[in-house]
mmCIF file of N, CA and C in Angstrom:
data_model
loop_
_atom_site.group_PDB
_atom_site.id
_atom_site.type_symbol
_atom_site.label_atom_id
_atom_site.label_comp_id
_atom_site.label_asym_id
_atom_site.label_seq_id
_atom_site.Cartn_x
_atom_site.Cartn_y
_atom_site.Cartn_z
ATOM 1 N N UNK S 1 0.849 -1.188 0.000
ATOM 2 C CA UNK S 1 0.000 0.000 0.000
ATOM 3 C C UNK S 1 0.892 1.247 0.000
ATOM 4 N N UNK S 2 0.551 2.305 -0.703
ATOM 5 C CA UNK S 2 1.428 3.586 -0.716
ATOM 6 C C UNK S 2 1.041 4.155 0.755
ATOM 7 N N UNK S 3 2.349 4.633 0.669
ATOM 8 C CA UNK S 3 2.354 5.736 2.324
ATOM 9 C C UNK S 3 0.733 6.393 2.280
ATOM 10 N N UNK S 4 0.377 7.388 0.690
ATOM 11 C CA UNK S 4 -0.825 8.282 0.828
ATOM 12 C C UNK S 4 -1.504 7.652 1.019
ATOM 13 N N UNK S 5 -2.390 6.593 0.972
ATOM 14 C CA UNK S 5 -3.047 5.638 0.929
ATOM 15 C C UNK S 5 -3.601 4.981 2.365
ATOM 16 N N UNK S 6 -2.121 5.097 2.649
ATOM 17 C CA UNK S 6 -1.920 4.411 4.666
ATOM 18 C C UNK S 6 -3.059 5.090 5.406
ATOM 19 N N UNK S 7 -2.457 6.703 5.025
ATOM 20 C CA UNK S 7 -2.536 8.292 5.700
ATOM 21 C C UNK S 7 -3.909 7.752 5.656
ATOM 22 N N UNK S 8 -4.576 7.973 4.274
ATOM 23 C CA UNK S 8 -5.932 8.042 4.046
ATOM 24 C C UNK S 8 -6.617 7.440 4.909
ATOM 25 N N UNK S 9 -6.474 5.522 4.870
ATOM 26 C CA UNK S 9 -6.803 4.919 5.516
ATOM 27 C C UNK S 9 -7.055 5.264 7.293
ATOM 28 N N UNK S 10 -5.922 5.494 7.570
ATOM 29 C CA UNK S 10 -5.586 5.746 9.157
ATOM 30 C C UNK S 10 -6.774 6.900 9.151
ATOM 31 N N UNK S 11 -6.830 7.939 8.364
ATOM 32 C CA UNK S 11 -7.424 9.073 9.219
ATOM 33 C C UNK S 11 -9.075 8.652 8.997
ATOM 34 N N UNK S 12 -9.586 8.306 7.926
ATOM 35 C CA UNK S 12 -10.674 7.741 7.517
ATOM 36 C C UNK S 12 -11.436 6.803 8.380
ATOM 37 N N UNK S 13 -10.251 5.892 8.788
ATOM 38 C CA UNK S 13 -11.027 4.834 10.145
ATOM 39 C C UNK S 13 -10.713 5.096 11.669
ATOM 40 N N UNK S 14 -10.272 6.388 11.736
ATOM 41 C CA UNK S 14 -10.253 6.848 13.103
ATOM 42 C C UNK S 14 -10.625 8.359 12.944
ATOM 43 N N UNK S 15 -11.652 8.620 13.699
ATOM 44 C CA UNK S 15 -12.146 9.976 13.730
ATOM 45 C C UNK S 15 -11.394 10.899 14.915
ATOM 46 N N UNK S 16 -10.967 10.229 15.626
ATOM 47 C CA UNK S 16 -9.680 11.273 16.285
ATOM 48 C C UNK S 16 -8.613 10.544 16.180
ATOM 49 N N UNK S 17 -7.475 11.459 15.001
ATOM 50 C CA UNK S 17 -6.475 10.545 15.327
ATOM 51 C C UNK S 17 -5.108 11.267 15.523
ATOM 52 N N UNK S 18 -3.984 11.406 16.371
ATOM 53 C CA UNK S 18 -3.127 12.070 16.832
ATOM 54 C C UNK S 18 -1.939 11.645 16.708
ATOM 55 N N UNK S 19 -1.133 12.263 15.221
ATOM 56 C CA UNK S 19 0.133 12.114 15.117
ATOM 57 C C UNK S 19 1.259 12.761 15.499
ATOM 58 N N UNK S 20 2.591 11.707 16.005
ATOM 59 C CA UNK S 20 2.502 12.140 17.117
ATOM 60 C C UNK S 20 4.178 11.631 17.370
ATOM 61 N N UNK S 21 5.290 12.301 18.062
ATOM 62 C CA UNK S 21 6.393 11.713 18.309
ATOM 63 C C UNK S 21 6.887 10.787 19.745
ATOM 64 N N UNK S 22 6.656 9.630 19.717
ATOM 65 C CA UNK S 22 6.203 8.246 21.043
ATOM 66 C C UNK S 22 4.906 8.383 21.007
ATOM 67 N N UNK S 23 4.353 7.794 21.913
ATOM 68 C CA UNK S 23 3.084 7.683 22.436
ATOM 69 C C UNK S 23 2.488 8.345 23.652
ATOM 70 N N UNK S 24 1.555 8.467 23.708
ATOM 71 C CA UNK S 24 0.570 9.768 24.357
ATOM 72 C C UNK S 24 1.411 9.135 26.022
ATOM 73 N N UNK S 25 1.787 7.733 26.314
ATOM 74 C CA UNK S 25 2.118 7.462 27.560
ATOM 75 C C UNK S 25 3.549 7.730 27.471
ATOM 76 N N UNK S 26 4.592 7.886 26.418
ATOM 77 C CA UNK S 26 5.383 8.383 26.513
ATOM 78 C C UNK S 26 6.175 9.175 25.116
ATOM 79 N N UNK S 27 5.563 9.870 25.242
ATOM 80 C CA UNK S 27 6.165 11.428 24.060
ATOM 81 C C UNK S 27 7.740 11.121 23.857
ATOM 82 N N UNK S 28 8.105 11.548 23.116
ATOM 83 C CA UNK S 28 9.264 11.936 22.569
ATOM 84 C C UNK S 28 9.600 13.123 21.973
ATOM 85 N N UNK S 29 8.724 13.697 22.325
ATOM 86 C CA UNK S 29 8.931 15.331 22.247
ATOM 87 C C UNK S 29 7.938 16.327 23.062
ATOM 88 N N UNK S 30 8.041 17.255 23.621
ATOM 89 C CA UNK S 30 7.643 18.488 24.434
ATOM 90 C C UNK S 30 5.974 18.293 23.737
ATOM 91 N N UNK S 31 6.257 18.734 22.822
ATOM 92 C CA UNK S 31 4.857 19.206 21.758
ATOM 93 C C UNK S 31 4.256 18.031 21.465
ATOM 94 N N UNK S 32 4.257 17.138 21.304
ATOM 95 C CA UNK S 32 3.609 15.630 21.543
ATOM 96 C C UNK S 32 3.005 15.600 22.426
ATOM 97 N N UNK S 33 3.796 15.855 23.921
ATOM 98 C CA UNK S 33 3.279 15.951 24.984
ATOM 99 C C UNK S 33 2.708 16.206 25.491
ATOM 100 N N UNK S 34 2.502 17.351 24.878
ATOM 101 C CA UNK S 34 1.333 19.154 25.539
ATOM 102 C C UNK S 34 0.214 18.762 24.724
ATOM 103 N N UNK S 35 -0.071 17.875 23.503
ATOM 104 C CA UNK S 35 -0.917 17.788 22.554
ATOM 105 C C UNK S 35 -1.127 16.461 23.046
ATOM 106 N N UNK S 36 -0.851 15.611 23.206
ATOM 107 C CA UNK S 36 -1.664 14.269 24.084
ATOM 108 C C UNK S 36 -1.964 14.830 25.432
ATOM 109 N N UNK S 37 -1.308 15.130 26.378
ATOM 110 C CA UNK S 37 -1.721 15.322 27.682
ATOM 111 C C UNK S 37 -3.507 16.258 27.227
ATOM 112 N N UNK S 38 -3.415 17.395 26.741
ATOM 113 C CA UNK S 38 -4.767 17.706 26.198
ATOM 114 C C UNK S 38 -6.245 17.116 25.458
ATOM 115 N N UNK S 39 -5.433 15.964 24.708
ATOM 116 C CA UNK S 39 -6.587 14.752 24.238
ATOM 117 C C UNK S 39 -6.959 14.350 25.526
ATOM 118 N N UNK S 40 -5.903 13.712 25.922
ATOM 119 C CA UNK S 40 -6.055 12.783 26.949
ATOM 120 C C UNK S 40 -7.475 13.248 28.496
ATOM 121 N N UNK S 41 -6.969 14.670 28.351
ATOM 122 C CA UNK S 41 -7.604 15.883 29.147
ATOM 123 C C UNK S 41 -9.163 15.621 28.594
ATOM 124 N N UNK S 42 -9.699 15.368 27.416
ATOM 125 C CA UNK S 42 -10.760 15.321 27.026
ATOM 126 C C UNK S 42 -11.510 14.043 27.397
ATOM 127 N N UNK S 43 -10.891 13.076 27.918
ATOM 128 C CA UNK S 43 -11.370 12.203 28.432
ATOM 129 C C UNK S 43 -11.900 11.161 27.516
ATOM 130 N N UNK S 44 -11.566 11.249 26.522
ATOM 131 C CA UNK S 44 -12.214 9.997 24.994
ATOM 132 C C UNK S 44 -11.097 9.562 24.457
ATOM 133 N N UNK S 45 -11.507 8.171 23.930
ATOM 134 C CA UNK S 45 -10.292 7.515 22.968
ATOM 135 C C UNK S 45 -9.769 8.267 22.102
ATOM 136 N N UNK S 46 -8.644 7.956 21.728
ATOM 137 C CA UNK S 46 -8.079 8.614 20.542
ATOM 138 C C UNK S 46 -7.293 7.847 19.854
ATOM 139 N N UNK S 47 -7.145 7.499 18.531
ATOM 140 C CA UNK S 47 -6.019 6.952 17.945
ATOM 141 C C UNK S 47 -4.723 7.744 18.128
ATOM 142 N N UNK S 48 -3.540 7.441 17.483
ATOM 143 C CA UNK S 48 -2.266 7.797 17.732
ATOM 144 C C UNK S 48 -1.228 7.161 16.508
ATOM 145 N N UNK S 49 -0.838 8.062 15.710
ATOM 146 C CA UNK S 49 0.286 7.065 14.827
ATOM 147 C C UNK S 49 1.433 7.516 15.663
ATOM 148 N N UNK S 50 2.946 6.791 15.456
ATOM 149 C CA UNK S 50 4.060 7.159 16.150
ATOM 150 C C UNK S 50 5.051 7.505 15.076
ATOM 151 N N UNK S 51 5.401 8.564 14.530
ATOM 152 C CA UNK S 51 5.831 8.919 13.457
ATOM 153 C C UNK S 51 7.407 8.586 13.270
ATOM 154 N N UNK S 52 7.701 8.106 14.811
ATOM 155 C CA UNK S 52 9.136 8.068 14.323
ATOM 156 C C UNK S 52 9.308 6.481 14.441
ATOM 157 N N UNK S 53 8.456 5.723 14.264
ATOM 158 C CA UNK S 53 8.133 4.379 14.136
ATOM 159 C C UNK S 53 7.649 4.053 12.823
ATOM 160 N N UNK S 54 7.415 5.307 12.134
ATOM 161 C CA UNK S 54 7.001 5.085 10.723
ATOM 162 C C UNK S 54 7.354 6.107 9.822
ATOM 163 N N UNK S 55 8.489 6.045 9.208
ATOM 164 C CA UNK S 55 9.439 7.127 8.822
ATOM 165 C C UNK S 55 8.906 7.343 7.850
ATOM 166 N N UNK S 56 7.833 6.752 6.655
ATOM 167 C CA UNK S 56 7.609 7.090 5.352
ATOM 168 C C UNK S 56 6.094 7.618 5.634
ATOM 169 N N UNK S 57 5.458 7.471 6.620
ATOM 170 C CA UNK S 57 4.144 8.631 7.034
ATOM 171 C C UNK S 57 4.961 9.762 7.436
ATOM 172 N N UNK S 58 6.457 10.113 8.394
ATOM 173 C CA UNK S 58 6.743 10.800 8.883
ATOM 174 C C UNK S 58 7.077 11.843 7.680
ATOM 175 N N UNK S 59 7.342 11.470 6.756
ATOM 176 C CA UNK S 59 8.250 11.883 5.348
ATOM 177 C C UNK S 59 7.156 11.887 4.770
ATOM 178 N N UNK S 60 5.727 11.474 4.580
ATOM 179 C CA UNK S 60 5.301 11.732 3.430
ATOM 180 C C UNK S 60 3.698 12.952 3.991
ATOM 181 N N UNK S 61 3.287 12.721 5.249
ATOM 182 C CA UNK S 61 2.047 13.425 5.812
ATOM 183 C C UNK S 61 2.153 14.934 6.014
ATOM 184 N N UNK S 62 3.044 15.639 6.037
ATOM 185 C CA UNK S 62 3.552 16.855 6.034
ATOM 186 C C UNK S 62 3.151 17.539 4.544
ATOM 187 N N UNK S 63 3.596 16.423 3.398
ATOM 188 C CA UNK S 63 3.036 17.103 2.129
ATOM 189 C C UNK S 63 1.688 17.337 2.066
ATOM 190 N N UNK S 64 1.203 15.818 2.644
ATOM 191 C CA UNK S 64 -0.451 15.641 2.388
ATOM 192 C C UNK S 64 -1.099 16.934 3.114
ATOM 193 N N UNK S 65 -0.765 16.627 4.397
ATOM 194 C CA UNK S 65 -1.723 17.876 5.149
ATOM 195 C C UNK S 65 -1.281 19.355 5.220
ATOM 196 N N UNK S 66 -0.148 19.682 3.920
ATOM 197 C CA UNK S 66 -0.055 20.578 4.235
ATOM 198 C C UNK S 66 0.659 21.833 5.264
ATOM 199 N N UNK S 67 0.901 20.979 6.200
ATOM 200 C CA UNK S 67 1.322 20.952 7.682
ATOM 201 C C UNK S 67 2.701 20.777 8.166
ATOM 202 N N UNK S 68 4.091 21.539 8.079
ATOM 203 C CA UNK S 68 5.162 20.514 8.208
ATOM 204 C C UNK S 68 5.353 20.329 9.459
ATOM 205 N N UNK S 69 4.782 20.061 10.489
ATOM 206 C CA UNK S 69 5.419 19.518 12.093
ATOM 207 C C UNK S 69 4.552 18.360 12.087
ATOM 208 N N UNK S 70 4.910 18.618 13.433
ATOM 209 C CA UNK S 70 4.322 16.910 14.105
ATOM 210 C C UNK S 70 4.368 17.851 15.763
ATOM 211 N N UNK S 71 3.580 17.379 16.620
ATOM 212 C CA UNK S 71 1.999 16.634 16.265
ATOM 213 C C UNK S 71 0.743 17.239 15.289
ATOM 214 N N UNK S 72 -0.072 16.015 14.687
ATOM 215 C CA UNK S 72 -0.995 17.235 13.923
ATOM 216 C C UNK S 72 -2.266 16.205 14.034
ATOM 217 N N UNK S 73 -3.674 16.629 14.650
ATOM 218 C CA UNK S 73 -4.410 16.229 15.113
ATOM 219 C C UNK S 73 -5.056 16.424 13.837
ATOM 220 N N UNK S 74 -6.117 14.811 13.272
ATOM 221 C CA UNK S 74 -7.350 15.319 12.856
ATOM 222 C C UNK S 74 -8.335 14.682 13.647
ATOM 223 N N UNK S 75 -9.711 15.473 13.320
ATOM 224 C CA UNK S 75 -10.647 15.036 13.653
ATOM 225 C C UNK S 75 -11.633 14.858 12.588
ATOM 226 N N UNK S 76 -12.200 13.749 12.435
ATOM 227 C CA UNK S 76 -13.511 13.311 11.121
ATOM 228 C C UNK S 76 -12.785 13.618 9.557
ATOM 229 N N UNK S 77 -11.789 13.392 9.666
ATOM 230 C CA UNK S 77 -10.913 13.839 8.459
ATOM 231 C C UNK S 77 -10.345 15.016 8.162
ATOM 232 N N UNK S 78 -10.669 15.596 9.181
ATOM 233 C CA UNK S 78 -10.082 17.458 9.106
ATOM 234 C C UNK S 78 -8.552 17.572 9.989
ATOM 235 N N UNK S 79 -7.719 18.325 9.682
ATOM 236 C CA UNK S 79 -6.675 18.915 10.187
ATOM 237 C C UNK S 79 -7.162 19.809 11.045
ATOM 238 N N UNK S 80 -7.119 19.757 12.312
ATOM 239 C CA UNK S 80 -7.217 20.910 13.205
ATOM 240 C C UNK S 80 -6.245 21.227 13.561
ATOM 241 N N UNK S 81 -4.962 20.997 13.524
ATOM 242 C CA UNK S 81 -3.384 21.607 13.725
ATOM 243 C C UNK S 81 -2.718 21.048 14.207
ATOM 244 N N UNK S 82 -1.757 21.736 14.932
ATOM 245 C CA UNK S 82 -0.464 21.273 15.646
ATOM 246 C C UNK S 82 -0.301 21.522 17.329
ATOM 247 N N UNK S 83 0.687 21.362 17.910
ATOM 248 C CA UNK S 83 0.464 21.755 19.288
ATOM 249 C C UNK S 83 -0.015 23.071 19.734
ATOM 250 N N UNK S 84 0.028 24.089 19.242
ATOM 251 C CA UNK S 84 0.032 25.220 19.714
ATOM 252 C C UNK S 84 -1.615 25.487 19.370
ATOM 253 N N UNK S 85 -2.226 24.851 18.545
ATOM 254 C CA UNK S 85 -3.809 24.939 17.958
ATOM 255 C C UNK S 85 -4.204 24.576 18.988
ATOM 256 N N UNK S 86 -3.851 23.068 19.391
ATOM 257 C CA UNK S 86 -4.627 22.445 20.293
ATOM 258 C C UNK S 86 -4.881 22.898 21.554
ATOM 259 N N UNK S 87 -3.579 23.258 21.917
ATOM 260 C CA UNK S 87 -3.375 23.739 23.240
ATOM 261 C C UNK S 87 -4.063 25.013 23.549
ATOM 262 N N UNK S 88 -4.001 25.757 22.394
ATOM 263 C CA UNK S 88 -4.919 27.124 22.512
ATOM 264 C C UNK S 88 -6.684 26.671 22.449
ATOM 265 N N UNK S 89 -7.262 25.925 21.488
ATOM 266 C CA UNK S 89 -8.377 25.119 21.798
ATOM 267 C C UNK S 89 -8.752 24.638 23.129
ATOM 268 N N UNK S 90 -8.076 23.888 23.728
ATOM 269 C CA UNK S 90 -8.082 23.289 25.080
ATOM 270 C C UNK S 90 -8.712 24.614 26.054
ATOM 271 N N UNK S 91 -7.352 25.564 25.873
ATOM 272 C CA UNK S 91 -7.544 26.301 26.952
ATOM 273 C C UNK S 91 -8.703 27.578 26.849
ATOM 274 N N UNK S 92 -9.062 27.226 25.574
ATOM 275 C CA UNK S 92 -10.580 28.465 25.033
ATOM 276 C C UNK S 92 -11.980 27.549 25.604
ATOM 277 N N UNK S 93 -11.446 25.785 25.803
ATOM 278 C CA UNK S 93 -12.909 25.043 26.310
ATOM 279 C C UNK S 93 -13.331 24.777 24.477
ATOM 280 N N UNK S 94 -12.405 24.994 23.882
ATOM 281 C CA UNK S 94 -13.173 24.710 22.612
ATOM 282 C C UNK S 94 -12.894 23.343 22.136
ATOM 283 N N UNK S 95 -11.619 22.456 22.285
ATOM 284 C CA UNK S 95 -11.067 20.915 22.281
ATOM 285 C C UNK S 95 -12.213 20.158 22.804
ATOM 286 N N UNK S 96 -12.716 19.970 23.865
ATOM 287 C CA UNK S 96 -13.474 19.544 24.655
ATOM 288 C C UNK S 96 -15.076 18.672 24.321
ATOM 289 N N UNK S 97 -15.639 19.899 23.423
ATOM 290 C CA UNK S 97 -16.724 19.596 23.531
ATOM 291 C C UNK S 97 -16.433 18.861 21.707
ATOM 292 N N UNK S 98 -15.657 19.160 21.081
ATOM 293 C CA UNK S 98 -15.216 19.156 19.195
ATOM 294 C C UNK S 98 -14.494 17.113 19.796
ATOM 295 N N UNK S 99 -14.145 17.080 20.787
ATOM 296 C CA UNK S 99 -13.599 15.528 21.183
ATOM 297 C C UNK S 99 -14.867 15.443 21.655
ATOM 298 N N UNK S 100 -15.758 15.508 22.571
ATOM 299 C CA UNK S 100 -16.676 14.540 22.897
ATOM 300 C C UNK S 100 -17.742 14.614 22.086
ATOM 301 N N UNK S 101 -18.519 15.585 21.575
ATOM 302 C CA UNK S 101 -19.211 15.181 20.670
ATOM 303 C C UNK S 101 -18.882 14.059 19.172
ATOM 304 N N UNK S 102 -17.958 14.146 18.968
ATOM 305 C CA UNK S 102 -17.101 13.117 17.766
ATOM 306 C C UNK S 102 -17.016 11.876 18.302
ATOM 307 N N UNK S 103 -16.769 11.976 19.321
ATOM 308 C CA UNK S 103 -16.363 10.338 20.292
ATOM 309 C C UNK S 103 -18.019 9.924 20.613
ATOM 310 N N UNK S 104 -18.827 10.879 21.007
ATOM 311 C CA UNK S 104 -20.659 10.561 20.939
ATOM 312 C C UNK S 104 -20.897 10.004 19.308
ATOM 313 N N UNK S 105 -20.477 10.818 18.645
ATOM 314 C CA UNK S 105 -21.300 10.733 16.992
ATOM 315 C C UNK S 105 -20.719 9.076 16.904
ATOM 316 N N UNK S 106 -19.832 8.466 17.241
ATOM 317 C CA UNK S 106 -19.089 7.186 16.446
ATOM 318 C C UNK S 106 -19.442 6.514 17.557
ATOM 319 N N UNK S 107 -19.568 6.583 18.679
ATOM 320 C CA UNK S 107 -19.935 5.592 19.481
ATOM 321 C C UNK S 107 -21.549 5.085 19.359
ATOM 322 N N UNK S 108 -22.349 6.052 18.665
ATOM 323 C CA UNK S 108 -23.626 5.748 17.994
ATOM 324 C C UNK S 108 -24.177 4.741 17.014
ATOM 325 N N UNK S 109 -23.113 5.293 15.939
ATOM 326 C CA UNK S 109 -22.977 4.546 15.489
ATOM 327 C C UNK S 109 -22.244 3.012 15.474
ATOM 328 N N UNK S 110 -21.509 2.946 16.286
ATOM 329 C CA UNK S 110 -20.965 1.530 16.649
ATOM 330 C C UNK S 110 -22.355 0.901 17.242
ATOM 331 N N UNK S 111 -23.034 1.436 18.408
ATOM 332 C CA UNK S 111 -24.452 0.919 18.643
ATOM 333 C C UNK S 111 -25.288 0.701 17.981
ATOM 334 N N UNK S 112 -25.323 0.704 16.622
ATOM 335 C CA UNK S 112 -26.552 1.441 15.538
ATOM 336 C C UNK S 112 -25.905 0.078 14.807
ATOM 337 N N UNK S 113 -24.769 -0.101 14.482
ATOM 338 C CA UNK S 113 -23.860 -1.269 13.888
ATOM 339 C C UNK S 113 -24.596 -2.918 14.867
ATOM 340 N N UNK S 114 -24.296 -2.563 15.307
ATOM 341 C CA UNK S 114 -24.413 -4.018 16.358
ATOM 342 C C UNK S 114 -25.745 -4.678 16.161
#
């Protein structure tokens, strides 16, 4: 499968998904950190790719989204940014309700599935 393809996939079957340097339990960078500790803050699942575990998303998702850092959150297929978005979101109360309503909308449907 091509890297774009992966991307697609990954963001398509996870409606929050947070890329990201280590993992939300252990970052590998500051800004990873400040941007999971804030998901995490929202209290709902979240996916997570580990970018430096996957060097050809790391190398190729920056073109796609536009975006050249890391971390870069989407939600429902949208780019909502990087650490400094989020973190400013968080602290406006605006992260909050944009994660739990999304984590409501898909958990509905998983019930609606069954």
């Amino acid at each position: 499968m091509e890297t774009i393809d992966k991307i697609k996939q990954q963001i398509e079957e996870n409606p929050i998904i947070l890329y990201m340097k280590g993992s939300p339990k252990l970052p590998n960078c500051g800004f990873s950190s400040q941007a999971s500790q804030a998901l995490m803050a929202c209290g709902e699942q979240f996916a997570y790719v580990d970018v430096l575990l996957n060097p050809d998303i790391r190398a190729e998702l920056p073109h796609y989204a536009n975006w050249p850092t890391f971390p870069q959150l989407w939600v429902e297929g949208e780019l909502i940014g990087g650490c400094d978005i989020i973190i400013e979101m968080f602290q406006k109360g605006e992260l909050q309700p944009l994660i739990a309503e999304t984590a409501a909308k898909y958990k509905k449907d998983e019930a609606a599935a069954e």
